[in-house]
Tab-separated table of C-alpha atoms in Angstrom:
chain	number	residue	atom	x	y	z
A	1308	UNK	CA	116.864	159.233	63.585
A	1309	UNK	CA	118.294	162.143	61.493
A	1310	UNK	CA	117.306	160.749	57.363
A	1311	UNK	CA	120.407	162.715	56.389
A	1312	UNK	CA	123.267	161.588	58.132
A	1313	UNK	CA	121.446	158.117	59.572
A	1314	UNK	CA	122.428	158.787	63.199
A	1315	UNK	CA	120.376	157.702	65.940
A	1316	UNK	CA	119.596	158.904	69.532
A	1317	UNK	CA	117.312	156.838	71.936
A	1318	UNK	CA	114.259	158.707	73.635
A	1319	UNK	CA	112.595	155.481	75.324
A	1320	UNK	CA	114.034	152.544	76.431
A	1321	UNK	CA	112.106	151.391	79.558
A	1322	UNK	CA	109.824	152.509	81.992
A	1323	UNK	CA	110.377	152.053	86.102
A	1324	UNK	CA	113.187	150.270	85.452
A	1325	UNK	CA	112.107	147.688	83.235
A	1326	UNK	CA	113.741	147.541	79.083
A	1327	UNK	CA	110.611	148.125	76.682
A	1328	UNK	CA	109.827	144.760	75.433
A	1329	UNK	CA	109.922	146.454	71.739
A	1330	UNK	CA	107.853	149.290	70.553
A	1331	UNK	CA	105.705	148.464	67.643
A	1332	UNK	CA	103.528	151.363	66.615
A	1333	UNK	CA	104.567	155.430	66.561
A	1334	UNK	CA	102.569	158.255	66.448
A	1335	UNK	CA	103.621	161.779	66.828
A	1336	UNK	CA	101.589	164.732	68.239
A	1337	UNK	CA	101.319	168.168	68.776
A	1338	UNK	CA	99.287	169.311	72.039
A	1339	UNK	CA	97.504	172.260	72.450
A	1340	UNK	CA	99.900	173.931	74.575
A	1341	UNK	CA	102.512	173.550	72.384
A	1342	UNK	CA	104.047	169.889	74.143
A	1343	UNK	CA	104.875	167.424	71.547
A	1344	UNK	CA	104.741	163.492	72.299
A	1345	UNK	CA	105.285	160.600	70.631
A	1346	UNK	CA	102.985	157.876	71.364
A	1347	UNK	CA	103.831	154.367	70.871
A	1348	UNK	CA	102.524	150.814	71.861
A	1349	UNK	CA	104.945	148.441	73.675
A	1350	UNK	CA	103.549	144.425	73.441
A	1351	UNK	CA	105.328	141.521	73.976
A	1352	UNK	CA	106.199	140.127	70.490
A	1353	UNK	CA	109.856	141.018	70.191
A	1354	UNK	CA	110.334	138.584	73.469
A	1355	UNK	CA	107.506	135.847	72.988
A	1356	UNK	CA	109.009	133.611	69.823
A	1357	UNK	CA	111.346	130.803	71.645
A	1358	UNK	CA	113.419	130.503	69.172
A	1359	UNK	CA	115.128	133.906	69.084
A	1360	UNK	CA	114.603	134.435	72.441
A	1361	UNK	CA	118.507	134.368	73.165
A	1362	UNK	CA	119.382	136.605	69.400
A	1363	UNK	CA	117.501	139.686	70.721
A	1364	UNK	CA	120.602	141.717	72.610
A	1365	UNK	CA	118.334	143.260	74.638
A	1366	UNK	CA	116.753	140.493	76.679
A	1367	UNK	CA	119.480	140.691	79.318
A	1368	UNK	CA	119.436	138.499	82.361
A	1369	UNK	CA	116.699	140.916	83.944
A	1370	UNK	CA	113.953	140.556	81.763
A	1371	UNK	CA	114.662	136.786	82.078
A	1372	UNK	CA	114.668	136.816	85.736
A	1373	UNK	CA	111.871	139.436	86.223
A	1374	UNK	CA	109.779	139.237	83.207
A	1375	UNK	CA	109.116	141.421	80.589
A	1376	UNK	CA	107.268	144.739	80.832
A	1377	UNK	CA	103.689	146.087	80.255
A	1378	UNK	CA	101.790	145.479	77.178
A	1379	UNK	CA	101.520	149.155	77.221
A	1380	UNK	CA	100.359	151.909	75.733
A	1381	UNK	CA	102.958	155.083	76.141
A	1382	UNK	CA	104.279	158.191	75.611
A	1383	UNK	CA	106.811	160.315	75.709
A	1384	UNK	CA	108.033	164.247	75.389
A	1385	UNK	CA	109.983	165.333	72.501
A	1386	UNK	CA	109.588	168.682	72.461
A	1387	UNK	CA	108.172	171.493	75.155
A	1388	UNK	CA	105.919	174.652	74.428
A	1389	UNK	CA	108.183	177.538	73.529
A	1390	UNK	CA	109.826	175.376	70.722
A	1391	UNK	CA	112.417	173.488	73.054
A	1392	UNK	CA	115.387	171.726	71.551
A	1393	UNK	CA	114.709	168.007	71.732
A	1394	UNK	CA	118.130	167.906	73.911
A	1395	UNK	CA	116.780	170.091	76.202
A	1396	UNK	CA	113.776	167.650	77.110
A	1397	UNK	CA	113.646	164.891	79.730
A	1398	UNK	CA	112.146	162.017	77.689
A	1399	UNK	CA	110.428	161.028	80.683
A	1400	UNK	CA	108.086	157.531	79.433
A	1401	UNK	CA	104.332	158.073	80.896
A	1402	UNK	CA	102.089	154.717	80.662
A	1403	UNK	CA	98.733	155.454	79.269
A	1404	UNK	CA	97.335	151.640	79.779
A	1405	UNK	CA	98.822	148.865	80.484
A	1406	UNK	CA	95.118	146.132	80.662
A	1407	UNK	CA	95.526	145.372	76.870
A	1408	UNK	CA	96.460	142.058	75.512
A	1409	UNK	CA	98.516	142.826	72.291
A	1410	UNK	CA	98.150	146.633	71.584
A	1411	UNK	CA	99.334	147.117	68.260
A	1412	UNK	CA	98.200	150.220	66.206
A	1413	UNK	CA	98.018	153.779	67.374
A	1414	UNK	CA	96.376	157.291	66.446
A	1415	UNK	CA	94.244	160.160	67.181
A	1416	UNK	CA	90.127	160.849	66.133
A	1417	UNK	CA	90.026	164.377	66.943
A	1418	UNK	CA	91.307	164.255	71.023
A	1419	UNK	CA	90.538	160.458	71.606
A	1420	UNK	CA	93.102	158.094	71.239
A	1421	UNK	CA	92.640	154.550	69.421
A	1422	UNK	CA	94.729	151.517	69.955
A	1423	UNK	CA	94.230	148.305	67.810
A	1424	UNK	CA	94.623	145.225	69.723
A	1425	UNK	CA	96.567	142.303	67.643
A	1426	UNK	CA	94.842	139.177	68.103
A	1427	UNK	CA	96.422	136.019	66.965
A	1428	UNK	CA	95.804	132.034	67.760
A	1429	UNK	CA	93.944	130.430	70.489
A	1430	UNK	CA	96.288	130.922	73.635
A	1431	UNK	CA	94.761	133.911	74.883
A	1432	UNK	CA	91.222	133.439	76.311
A	1433	UNK	CA	90.071	136.805	75.233
A	1434	UNK	CA	92.261	137.513	72.207
A	1435	UNK	CA	91.993	135.143	69.483
A	1436	UNK	CA	92.242	134.712	66.252
A	1437	UNK	CA	89.141	135.678	64.089
A	1438	UNK	CA	88.587	138.993	66.450
A	1439	UNK	CA	89.462	142.720	65.182
A	1440	UNK	CA	89.492	145.382	68.230
A	1441	UNK	CA	89.765	148.711	68.641
A	1442	UNK	CA	89.866	150.836	72.362
A	1443	UNK	CA	88.929	154.715	72.471
A	1444	UNK	CA	90.851	156.291	75.411
A	1445	UNK	CA	88.950	159.823	76.536
A	1446	UNK	CA	90.869	162.189	77.145
A	1447	UNK	CA	90.612	163.585	80.698
A	1448	UNK	CA	93.314	166.312	81.552
A	1449	UNK	CA	96.450	167.058	79.878
A	1450	UNK	CA	98.590	163.590	81.310
A	1451	UNK	CA	95.461	161.595	82.079
A	1452	UNK	CA	93.555	159.350	79.817
A	1453	UNK	CA	90.219	156.863	80.753
A	1454	UNK	CA	89.326	153.871	78.403
A	1455	UNK	CA	86.026	154.976	76.852
A	1456	UNK	CA	84.800	152.558	73.837
A	1457	UNK	CA	85.719	149.176	72.730
A	1458	UNK	CA	84.816	148.414	69.138
A	1459	UNK	CA	84.991	144.752	67.929
A	1460	UNK	CA	84.163	142.475	65.217
A	1461	UNK	CA	84.591	138.609	65.289
A	1462	UNK	CA	84.387	135.832	62.340
A	1463	UNK	CA	85.847	132.840	62.771
A	1464	UNK	CA	88.814	132.290	62.665
A	1465	UNK	CA	87.882	129.583	59.409
A	1466	UNK	CA	86.801	132.300	57.585
A	1467	UNK	CA	90.579	133.611	56.622
A	1468	UNK	CA	94.407	132.488	56.788
A	1469	UNK	CA	95.393	135.093	59.349
A	1470	UNK	CA	95.634	138.843	60.125
A	1471	UNK	CA	94.681	140.841	63.072
A	1472	UNK	CA	94.041	144.661	63.733
A	1473	UNK	CA	97.134	146.547	62.812
A	1474	UNK	CA	97.860	149.540	61.855
A	1475	UNK	CA	95.052	151.914	60.423
A	1476	UNK	CA	94.260	155.393	59.593
A	1477	UNK	CA	91.241	157.925	60.635
A	1478	UNK	CA	89.473	160.026	58.232
A	1479	UNK	CA	86.245	161.963	57.484
A	1480	UNK	CA	83.643	160.603	55.510
A	1481	UNK	CA	81.007	162.962	53.867
A	1482	UNK	CA	77.524	161.537	52.644
A	1483	UNK	CA	74.725	163.302	53.612
A	1484	UNK	CA	76.745	164.111	56.779
A	1485	UNK	CA	80.284	163.846	57.893
A	1486	UNK	CA	81.219	160.879	59.780
A	1487	UNK	CA	84.524	159.576	61.445
A	1488	UNK	CA	85.837	156.434	60.111
A	1489	UNK	CA	88.717	154.430	60.642
A	1490	UNK	CA	90.180	152.800	57.320
A	1491	UNK	CA	92.216	149.655	59.417
A	1492	UNK	CA	93.721	146.619	58.822
A	1493	UNK	CA	91.795	143.572	60.147
A	1494	UNK	CA	91.456	139.859	60.222
A	1495	UNK	CA	91.448	138.976	57.090
A	1496	UNK	CA	92.281	142.310	55.297
A	1497	UNK	CA	91.050	145.621	55.073
A	1498	UNK	CA	88.683	147.335	56.970
A	1499	UNK	CA	86.241	150.265	57.135
A	1500	UNK	CA	85.208	151.070	60.830
A	1501	UNK	CA	82.534	153.894	62.069
A	1502	UNK	CA	84.038	155.113	65.055
A	1503	UNK	CA	80.205	156.603	65.829
A	1504	UNK	CA	78.502	153.886	65.757
A	1505	UNK	CA	81.343	151.557	66.781
A	1506	UNK	CA	80.817	148.570	63.820
A	1507	UNK	CA	83.025	147.372	60.972
A	1508	UNK	CA	80.549	148.818	58.012
A	1509	UNK	CA	83.110	147.103	55.144
A	1510	UNK	CA	85.534	144.543	54.791
A	1511	UNK	CA	88.023	143.630	51.491
A	1512	UNK	CA	89.509	140.354	52.327
A	1513	UNK	CA	93.095	139.799	51.238
A	1514	UNK	CA	94.073	136.754	53.001
A	1515	UNK	CA	91.514	134.395	52.392
A	1516	UNK	CA	93.447	131.310	51.829
A	1517	UNK	CA	97.326	130.480	52.518
A	1518	UNK	CA	99.641	132.860	49.988
A	1519	UNK	CA	97.077	135.701	50.295
A	1520	UNK	CA	98.554	139.399	51.354
A	1521	UNK	CA	98.663	139.689	55.369
A	1522	UNK	CA	98.586	143.599	55.566
A	1523	UNK	CA	99.894	145.505	58.162
A	1524	UNK	CA	99.667	149.238	57.613
A	1525	UNK	CA	98.174	151.910	55.869
A	1526	UNK	CA	98.157	155.820	55.292
A	1527	UNK	CA	95.805	157.625	52.953
A	1528	UNK	CA	96.900	159.761	50.066
A	1529	UNK	CA	94.903	162.093	47.801
A	1530	UNK	CA	93.713	159.240	45.489
A	1531	UNK	CA	95.428	156.288	46.664
A	1532	UNK	CA	95.573	154.306	49.898
A	1533	UNK	CA	99.289	153.078	50.651
A	1534	UNK	CA	99.409	149.514	52.487
A	1535	UNK	CA	102.331	147.538	53.368
A	1536	UNK	CA	101.839	143.421	53.410
A	1537	UNK	CA	103.320	140.178	53.522
A	1538	UNK	CA	103.032	140.963	49.598
A	1539	UNK	CA	104.771	144.204	49.687
A	1540	UNK	CA	103.780	147.848	49.325
A	1541	UNK	CA	100.883	148.181	47.298
A	1542	UNK	CA	98.484	150.850	46.064
A	1543	UNK	CA	94.814	150.762	46.459
A	1544	UNK	CA	92.290	153.465	44.223
A	1545	UNK	CA	90.387	155.427	46.078
A	1546	UNK	CA	87.082	156.767	45.070
A	1547	UNK	CA	86.892	160.602	45.606
A	1548	UNK	CA	84.326	163.607	46.041
A	1549	UNK	CA	85.245	167.128	46.391
A	1550	UNK	CA	81.703	167.616	48.947
A	1551	UNK	CA	83.281	170.472	50.908
A	1552	UNK	CA	86.548	172.563	51.354
A	1553	UNK	CA	87.104	170.519	54.516
A	1554	UNK	CA	86.380	167.024	53.641
A	1555	UNK	CA	86.340	164.285	51.365
A	1556	UNK	CA	84.458	161.455	50.540
A	1557	UNK	CA	86.163	158.486	50.052
A	1558	UNK	CA	85.678	154.510	49.449
A	1559	UNK	CA	87.286	151.600	48.739
């Protein structure tokens, strides 16, 4: 979308002849060879709610008869090496993973791709409310990935009034040594996830009861974390200490 004119141009609408379900989250990344890709998740939320089924115009007869697309993680090229204009790029959609339950948030930690699984309700045996899950994909080549690690945290579904592993951001936590952390939305609120050890090291409850704030996305600024959720757009002050010129200690 051109923010000045409001003009939009679709770059990805189907994969192997099937319409995308309804892309959820996206991150743009410049690769080492100069190519630029948009990496995105495409869960089935757009067609899952029966009351809304007929209201969504892209759910045509083909989708109704053949079923939805993958609960997938994809990428699509935006620009080629050498700075070719987007109009000169063939936007071929590439599938990275199709075996996740509810792929949602997406981001990178160095060359590793991290995707959150938004587990809600009790209808999926392996993805129930109370579970917060992040899958880490290791790059094997310029165009292939392998599932390397699953980071999972489970608490009782009665511990909070909802929420799931949705949007997140990565940062370097500097203490005695630098470690990569993920500041993520999770079941019941916000979680700090240690990528290296694969555990949730801290949780801030925001939705312990009905009427609380269900958080959905987060980004880090210099002094605040900016959070979106059911209660609006929020700011959360951060404690920062300059440890060296490249890394900052950040705490909730």
